[in-house]
mmCIF file with all atom_site columns, C-alpha atoms and ligand atoms in Angstrom:
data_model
loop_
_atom_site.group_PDB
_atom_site.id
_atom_site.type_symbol
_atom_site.label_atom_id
_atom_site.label_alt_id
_atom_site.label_comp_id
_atom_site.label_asym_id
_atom_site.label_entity_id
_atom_site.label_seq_id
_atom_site.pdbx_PDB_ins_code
_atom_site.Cartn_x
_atom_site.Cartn_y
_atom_site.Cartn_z
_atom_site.occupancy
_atom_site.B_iso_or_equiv
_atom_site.pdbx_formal_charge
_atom_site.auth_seq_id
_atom_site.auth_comp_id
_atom_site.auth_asym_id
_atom_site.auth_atom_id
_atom_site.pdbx_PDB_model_num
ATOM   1   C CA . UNK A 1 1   ? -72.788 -174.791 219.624 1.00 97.00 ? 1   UNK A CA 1
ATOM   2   C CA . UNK A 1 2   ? -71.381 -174.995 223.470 1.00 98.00 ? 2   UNK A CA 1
ATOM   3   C CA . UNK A 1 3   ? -73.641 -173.739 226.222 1.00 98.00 ? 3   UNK A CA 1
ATOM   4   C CA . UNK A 1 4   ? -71.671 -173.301 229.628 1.00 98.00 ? 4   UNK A CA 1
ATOM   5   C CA . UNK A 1 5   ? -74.254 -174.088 231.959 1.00 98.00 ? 5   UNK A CA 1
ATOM   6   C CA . UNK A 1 6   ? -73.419 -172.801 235.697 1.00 98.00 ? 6   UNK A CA 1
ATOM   7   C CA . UNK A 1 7   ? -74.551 -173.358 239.242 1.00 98.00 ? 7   UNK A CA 1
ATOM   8   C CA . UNK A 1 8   ? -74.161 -171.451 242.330 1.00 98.00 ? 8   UNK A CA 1
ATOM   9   C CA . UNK A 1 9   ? -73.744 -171.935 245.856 1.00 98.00 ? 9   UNK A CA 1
ATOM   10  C CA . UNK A 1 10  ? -75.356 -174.737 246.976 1.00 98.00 ? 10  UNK A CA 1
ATOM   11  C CA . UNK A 1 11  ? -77.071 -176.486 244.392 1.00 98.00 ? 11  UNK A CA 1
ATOM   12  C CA . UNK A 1 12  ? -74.462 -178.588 244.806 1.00 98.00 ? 12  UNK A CA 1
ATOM   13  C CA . UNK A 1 13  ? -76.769 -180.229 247.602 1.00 98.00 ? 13  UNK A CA 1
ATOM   14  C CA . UNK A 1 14  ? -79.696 -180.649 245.181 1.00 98.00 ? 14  UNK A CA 1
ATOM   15  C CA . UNK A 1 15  ? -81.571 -183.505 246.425 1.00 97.00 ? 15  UNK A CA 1
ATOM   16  C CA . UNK A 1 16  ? -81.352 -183.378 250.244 1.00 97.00 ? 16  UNK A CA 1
ATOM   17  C CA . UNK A 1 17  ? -81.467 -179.529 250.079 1.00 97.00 ? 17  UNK A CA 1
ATOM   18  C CA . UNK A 1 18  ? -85.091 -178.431 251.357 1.00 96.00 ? 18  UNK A CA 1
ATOM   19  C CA . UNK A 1 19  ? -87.033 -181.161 249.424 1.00 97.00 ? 19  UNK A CA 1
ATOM   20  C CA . UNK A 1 20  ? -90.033 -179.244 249.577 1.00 96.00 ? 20  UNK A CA 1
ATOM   21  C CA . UNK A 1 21  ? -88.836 -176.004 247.956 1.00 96.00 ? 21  UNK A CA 1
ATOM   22  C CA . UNK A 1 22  ? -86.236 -177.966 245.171 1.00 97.00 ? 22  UNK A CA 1
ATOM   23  C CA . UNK A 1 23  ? -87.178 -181.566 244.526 1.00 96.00 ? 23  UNK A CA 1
ATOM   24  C CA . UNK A 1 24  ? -85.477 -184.703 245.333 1.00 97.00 ? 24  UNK A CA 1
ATOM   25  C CA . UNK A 1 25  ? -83.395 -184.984 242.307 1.00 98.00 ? 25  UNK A CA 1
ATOM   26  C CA . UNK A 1 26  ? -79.805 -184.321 242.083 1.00 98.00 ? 26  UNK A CA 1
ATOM   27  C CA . UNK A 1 27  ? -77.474 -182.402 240.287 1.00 98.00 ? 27  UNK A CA 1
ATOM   28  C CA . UNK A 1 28  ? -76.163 -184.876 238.660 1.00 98.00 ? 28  UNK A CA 1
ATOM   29  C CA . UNK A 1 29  ? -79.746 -185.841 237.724 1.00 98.00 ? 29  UNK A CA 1
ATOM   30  C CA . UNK A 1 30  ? -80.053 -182.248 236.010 1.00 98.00 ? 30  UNK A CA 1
ATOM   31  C CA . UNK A 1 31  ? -77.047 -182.870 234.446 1.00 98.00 ? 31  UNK A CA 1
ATOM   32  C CA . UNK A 1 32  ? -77.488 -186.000 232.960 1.00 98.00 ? 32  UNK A CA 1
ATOM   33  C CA . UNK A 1 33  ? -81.320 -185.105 231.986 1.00 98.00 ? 33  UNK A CA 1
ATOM   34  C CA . UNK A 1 34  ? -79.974 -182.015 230.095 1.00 98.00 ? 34  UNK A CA 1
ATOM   35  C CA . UNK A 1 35  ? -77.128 -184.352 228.571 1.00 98.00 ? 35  UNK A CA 1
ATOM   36  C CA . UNK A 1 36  ? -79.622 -185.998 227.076 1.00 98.00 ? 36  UNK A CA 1
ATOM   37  C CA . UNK A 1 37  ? -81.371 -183.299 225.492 1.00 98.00 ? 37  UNK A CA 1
ATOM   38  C CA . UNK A 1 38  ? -78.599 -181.590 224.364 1.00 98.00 ? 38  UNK A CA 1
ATOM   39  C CA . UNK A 1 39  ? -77.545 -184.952 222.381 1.00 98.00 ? 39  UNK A CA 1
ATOM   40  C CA . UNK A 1 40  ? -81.008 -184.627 220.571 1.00 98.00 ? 40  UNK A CA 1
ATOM   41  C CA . UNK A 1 41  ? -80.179 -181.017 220.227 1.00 98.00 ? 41  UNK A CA 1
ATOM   42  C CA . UNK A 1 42  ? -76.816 -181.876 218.706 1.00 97.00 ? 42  UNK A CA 1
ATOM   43  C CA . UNK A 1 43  ? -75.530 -179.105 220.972 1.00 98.00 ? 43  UNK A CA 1
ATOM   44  C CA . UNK A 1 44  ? -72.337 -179.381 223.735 1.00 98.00 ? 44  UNK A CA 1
ATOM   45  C CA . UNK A 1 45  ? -72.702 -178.469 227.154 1.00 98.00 ? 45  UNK A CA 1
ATOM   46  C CA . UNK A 1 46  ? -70.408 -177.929 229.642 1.00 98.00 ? 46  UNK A CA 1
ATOM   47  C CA . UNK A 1 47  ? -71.570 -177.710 233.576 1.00 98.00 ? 47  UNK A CA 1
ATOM   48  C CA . UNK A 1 48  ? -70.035 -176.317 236.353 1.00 98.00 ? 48  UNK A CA 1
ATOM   49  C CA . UNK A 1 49  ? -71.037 -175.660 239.799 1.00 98.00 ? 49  UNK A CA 1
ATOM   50  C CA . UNK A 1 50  ? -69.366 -173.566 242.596 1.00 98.00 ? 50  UNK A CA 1
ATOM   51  C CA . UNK A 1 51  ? -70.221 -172.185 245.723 1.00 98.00 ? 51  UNK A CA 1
ATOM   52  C CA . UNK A 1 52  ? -67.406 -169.506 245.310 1.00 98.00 ? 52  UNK A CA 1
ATOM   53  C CA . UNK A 1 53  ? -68.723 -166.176 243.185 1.00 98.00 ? 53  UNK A CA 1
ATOM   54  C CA . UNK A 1 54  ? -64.930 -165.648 241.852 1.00 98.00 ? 54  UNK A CA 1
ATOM   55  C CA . UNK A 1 55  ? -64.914 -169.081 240.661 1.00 98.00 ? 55  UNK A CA 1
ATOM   56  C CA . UNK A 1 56  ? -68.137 -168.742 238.986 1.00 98.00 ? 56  UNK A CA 1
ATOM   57  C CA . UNK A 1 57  ? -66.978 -165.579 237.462 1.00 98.00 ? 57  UNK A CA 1
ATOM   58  C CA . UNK A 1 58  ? -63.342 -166.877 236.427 1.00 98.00 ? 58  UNK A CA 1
ATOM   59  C CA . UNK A 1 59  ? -65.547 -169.753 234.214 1.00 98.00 ? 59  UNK A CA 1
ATOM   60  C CA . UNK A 1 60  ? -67.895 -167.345 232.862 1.00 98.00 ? 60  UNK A CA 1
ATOM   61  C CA . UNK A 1 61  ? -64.803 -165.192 231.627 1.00 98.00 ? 61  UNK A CA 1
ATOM   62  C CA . UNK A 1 62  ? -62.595 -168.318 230.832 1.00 98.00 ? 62  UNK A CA 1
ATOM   63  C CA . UNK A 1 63  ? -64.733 -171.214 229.781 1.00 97.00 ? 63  UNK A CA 1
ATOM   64  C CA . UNK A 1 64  ? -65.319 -171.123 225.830 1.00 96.00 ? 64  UNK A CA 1
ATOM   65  C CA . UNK A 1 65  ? -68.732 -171.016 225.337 1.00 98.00 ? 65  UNK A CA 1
ATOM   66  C CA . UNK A 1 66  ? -71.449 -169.168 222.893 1.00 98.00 ? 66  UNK A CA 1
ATOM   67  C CA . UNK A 1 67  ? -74.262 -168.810 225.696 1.00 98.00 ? 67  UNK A CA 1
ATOM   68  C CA . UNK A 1 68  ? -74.914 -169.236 229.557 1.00 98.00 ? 68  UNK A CA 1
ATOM   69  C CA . UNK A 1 69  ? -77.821 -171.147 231.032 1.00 99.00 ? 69  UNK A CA 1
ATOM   70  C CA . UNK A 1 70  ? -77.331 -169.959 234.922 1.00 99.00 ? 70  UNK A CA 1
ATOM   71  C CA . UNK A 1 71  ? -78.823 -170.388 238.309 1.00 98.00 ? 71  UNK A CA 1
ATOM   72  C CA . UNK A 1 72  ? -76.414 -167.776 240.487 1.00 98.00 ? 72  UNK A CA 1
ATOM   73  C CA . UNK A 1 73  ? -78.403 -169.462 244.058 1.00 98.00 ? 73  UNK A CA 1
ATOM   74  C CA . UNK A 1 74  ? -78.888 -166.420 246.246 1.00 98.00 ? 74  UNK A CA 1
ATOM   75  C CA . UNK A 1 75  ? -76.451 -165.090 244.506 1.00 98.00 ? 75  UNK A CA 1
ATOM   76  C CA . UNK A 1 76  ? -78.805 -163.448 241.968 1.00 98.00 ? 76  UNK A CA 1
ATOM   77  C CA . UNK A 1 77  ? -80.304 -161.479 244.866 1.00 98.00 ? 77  UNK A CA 1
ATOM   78  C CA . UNK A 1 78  ? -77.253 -159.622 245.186 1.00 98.00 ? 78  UNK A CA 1
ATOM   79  C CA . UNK A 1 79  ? -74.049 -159.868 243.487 1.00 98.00 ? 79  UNK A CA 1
ATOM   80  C CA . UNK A 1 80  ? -73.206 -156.831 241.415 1.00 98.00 ? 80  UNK A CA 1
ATOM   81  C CA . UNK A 1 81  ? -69.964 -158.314 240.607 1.00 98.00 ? 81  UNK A CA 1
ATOM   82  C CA . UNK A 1 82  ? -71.649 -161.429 238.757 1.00 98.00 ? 82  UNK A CA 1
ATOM   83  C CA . UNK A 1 83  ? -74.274 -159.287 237.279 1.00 98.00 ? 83  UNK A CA 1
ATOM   84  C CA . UNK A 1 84  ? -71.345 -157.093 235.949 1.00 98.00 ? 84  UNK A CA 1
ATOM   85  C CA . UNK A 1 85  ? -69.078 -160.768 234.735 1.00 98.00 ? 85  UNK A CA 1
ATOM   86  C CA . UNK A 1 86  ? -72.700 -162.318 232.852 1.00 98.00 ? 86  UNK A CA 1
ATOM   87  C CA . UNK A 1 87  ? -73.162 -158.905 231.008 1.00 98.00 ? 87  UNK A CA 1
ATOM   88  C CA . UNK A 1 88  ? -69.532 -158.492 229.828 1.00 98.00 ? 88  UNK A CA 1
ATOM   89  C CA . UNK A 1 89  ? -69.281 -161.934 228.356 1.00 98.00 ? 89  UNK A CA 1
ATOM   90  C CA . UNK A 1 90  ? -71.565 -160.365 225.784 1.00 98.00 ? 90  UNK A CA 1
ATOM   91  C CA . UNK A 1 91  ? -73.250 -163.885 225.371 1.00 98.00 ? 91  UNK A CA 1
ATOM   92  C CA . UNK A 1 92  ? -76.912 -164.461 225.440 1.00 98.00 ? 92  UNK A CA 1
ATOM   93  C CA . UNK A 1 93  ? -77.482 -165.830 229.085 1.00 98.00 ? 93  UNK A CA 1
ATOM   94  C CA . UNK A 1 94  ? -80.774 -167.269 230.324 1.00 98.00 ? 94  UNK A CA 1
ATOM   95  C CA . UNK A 1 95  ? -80.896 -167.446 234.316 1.00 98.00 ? 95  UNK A CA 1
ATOM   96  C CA . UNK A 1 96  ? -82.925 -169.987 235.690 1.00 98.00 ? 96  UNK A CA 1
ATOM   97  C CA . UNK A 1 97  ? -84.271 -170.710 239.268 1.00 98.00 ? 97  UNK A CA 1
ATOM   98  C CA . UNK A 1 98  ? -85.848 -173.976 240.549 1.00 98.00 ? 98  UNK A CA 1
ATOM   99  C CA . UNK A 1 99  ? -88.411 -172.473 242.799 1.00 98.00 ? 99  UNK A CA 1
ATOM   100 C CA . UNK A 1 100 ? -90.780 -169.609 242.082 1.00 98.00 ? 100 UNK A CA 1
ATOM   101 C CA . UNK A 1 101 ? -88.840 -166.786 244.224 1.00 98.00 ? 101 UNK A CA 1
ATOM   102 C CA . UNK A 1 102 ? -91.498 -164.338 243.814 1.00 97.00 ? 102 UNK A CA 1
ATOM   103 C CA . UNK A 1 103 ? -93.442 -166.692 245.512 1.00 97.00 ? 103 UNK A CA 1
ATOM   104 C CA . UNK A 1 104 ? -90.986 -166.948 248.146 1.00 96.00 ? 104 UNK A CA 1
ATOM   105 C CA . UNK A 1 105 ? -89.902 -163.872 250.780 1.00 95.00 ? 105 UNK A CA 1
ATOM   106 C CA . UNK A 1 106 ? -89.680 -160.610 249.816 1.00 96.00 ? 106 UNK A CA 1
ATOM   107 C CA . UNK A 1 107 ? -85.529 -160.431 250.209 1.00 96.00 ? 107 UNK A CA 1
ATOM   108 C CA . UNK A 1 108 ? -86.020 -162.790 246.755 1.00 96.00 ? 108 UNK A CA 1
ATOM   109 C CA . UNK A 1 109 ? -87.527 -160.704 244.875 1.00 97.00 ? 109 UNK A CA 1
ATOM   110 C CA . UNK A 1 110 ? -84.419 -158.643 244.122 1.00 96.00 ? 110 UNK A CA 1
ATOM   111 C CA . UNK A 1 111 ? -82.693 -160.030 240.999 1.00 96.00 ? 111 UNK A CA 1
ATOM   112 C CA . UNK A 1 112 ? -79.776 -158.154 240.267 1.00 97.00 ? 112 UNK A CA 1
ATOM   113 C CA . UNK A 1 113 ? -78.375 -160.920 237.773 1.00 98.00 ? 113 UNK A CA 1
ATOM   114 C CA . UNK A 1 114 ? -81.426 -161.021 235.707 1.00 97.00 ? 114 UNK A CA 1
ATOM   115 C CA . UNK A 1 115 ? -80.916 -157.610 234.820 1.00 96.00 ? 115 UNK A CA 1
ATOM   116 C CA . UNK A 1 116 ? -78.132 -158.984 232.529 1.00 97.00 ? 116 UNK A CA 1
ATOM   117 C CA . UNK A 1 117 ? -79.800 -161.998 231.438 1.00 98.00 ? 117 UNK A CA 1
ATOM   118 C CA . UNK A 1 118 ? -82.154 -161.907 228.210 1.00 98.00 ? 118 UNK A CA 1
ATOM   119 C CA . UNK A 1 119 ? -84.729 -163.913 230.076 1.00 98.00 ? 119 UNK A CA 1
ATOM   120 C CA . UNK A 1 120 ? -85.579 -165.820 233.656 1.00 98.00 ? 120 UNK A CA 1
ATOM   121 C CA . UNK A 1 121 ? -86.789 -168.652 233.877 1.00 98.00 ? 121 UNK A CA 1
ATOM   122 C CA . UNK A 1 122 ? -88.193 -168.976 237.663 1.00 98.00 ? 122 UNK A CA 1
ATOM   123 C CA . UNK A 1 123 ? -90.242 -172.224 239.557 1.00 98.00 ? 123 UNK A CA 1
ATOM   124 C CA . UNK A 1 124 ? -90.025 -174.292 236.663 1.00 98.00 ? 124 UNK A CA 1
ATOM   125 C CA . UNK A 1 125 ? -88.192 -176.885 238.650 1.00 98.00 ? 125 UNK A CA 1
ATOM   126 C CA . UNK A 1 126 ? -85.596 -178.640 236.012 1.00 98.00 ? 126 UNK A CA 1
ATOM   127 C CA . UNK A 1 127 ? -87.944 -178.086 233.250 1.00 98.00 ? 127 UNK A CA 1
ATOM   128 C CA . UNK A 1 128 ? -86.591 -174.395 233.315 1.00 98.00 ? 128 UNK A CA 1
ATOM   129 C CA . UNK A 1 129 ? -83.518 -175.640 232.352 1.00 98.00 ? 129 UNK A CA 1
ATOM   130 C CA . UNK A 1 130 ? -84.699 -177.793 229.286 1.00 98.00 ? 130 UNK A CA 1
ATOM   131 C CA . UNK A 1 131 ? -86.454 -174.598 228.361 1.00 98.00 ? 131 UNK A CA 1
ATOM   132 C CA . UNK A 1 132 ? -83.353 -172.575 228.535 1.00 98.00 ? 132 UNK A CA 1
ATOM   133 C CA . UNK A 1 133 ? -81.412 -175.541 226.829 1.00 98.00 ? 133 UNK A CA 1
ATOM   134 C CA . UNK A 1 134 ? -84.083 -175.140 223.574 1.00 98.00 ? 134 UNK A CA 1
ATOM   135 C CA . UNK A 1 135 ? -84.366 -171.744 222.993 1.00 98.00 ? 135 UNK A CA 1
ATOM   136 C CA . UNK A 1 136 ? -80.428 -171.241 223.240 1.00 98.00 ? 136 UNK A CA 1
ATOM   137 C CA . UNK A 1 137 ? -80.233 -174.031 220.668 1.00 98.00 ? 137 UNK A CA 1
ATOM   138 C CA . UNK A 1 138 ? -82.918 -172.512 218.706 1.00 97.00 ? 138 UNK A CA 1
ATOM   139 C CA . UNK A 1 139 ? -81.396 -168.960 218.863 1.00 94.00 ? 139 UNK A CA 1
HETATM 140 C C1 . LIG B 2 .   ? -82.654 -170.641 243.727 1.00 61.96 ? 1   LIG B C1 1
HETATM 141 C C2 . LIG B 2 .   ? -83.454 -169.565 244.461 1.00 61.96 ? 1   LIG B C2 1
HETATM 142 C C3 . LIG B 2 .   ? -82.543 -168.740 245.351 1.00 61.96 ? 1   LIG B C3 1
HETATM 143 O O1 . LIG B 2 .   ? -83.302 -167.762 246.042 1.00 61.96 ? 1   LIG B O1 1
HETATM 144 C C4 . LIG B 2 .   ? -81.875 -169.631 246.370 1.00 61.96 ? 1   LIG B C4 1
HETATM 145 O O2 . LIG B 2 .   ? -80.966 -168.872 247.153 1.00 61.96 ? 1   LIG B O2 1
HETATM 146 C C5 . LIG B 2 .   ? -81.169 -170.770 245.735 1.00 61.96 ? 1   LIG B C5 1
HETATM 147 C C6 . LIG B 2 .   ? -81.870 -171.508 244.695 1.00 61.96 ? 1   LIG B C6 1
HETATM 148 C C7 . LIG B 2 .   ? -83.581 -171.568 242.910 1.00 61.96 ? 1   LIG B C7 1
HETATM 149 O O3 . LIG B 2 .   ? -83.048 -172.273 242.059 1.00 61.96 ? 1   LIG B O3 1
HETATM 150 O O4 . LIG B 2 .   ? -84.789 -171.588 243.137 1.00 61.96 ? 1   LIG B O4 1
HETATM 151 O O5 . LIG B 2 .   ? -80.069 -171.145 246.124 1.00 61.96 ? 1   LIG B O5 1
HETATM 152 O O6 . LIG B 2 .   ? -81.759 -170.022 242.824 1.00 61.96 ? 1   LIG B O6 1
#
């Protein structure tokens, strides 16, 4: 099984980003922690990070993959177009936040990308993304 697993605009500063709201760890931290899983999971992952919505859409349309583990960033608030790329790949996808948004301001609450995702995963830190990591491999 591959899993494509995709980040958005700036998680690509994880670590010095607003410490308070997303942890001092890195994305390559993330990476390597879900590496590890996957390894026991005897699954593949591929990772990818952009801060560029095409881009993330020209992997989620190009990249082979059988599901999506995403965090579309501020992104998920509003892009129609990604919402529209996630739901036409046909593939289960599970979007994940770091932070809990809904406990965050009210322009956050909006999810437009989870409406195409079979499940969120929000203010879980990177533990949402080990859960997302297990029950793709499980599905
Ligand atoms: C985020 C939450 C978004 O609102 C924010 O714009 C991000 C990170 C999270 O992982 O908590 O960039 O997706």
């Amino acid at each position: 099984m591959n899993i494509l697993v995709l980040n958005g605009p700036n998680l690509s500063t994880l670590g010095r980003r607003e410490p308070e709201v997303y942890g001092t760890k890195t994305l390559a931290d993330l990476e390597s922690l879900l590496t590890g899983r996957a390894k026991e999971l005897g699954v593949q992952l591929r990772f990818r990070q952009s801060n560029h919505e095409g881009q993330l859409i020209d992997w989620i349309e190009t990249e082979p993959s059988d599901a999506i583990i995403i965090n579309p960033g501020a992104l998920s608030h509003y892009s129609l177009v990604l919402a529209d790329a996630l739901r036409g790949s046909g593939k289960p996808v599970v979007e994940v936040h770091i932070s809990n948004v809904f406990r965050r301001e009210p322009e956050r609450h909006r999810m437009v990308t989870a409406a195409a995702a079979k499940g969120v995963i929000s203010g879980l830190g990177f533990d949402g993304y080990m859960a997302a990591l297990d029950y793709l491999a499980r599905i």
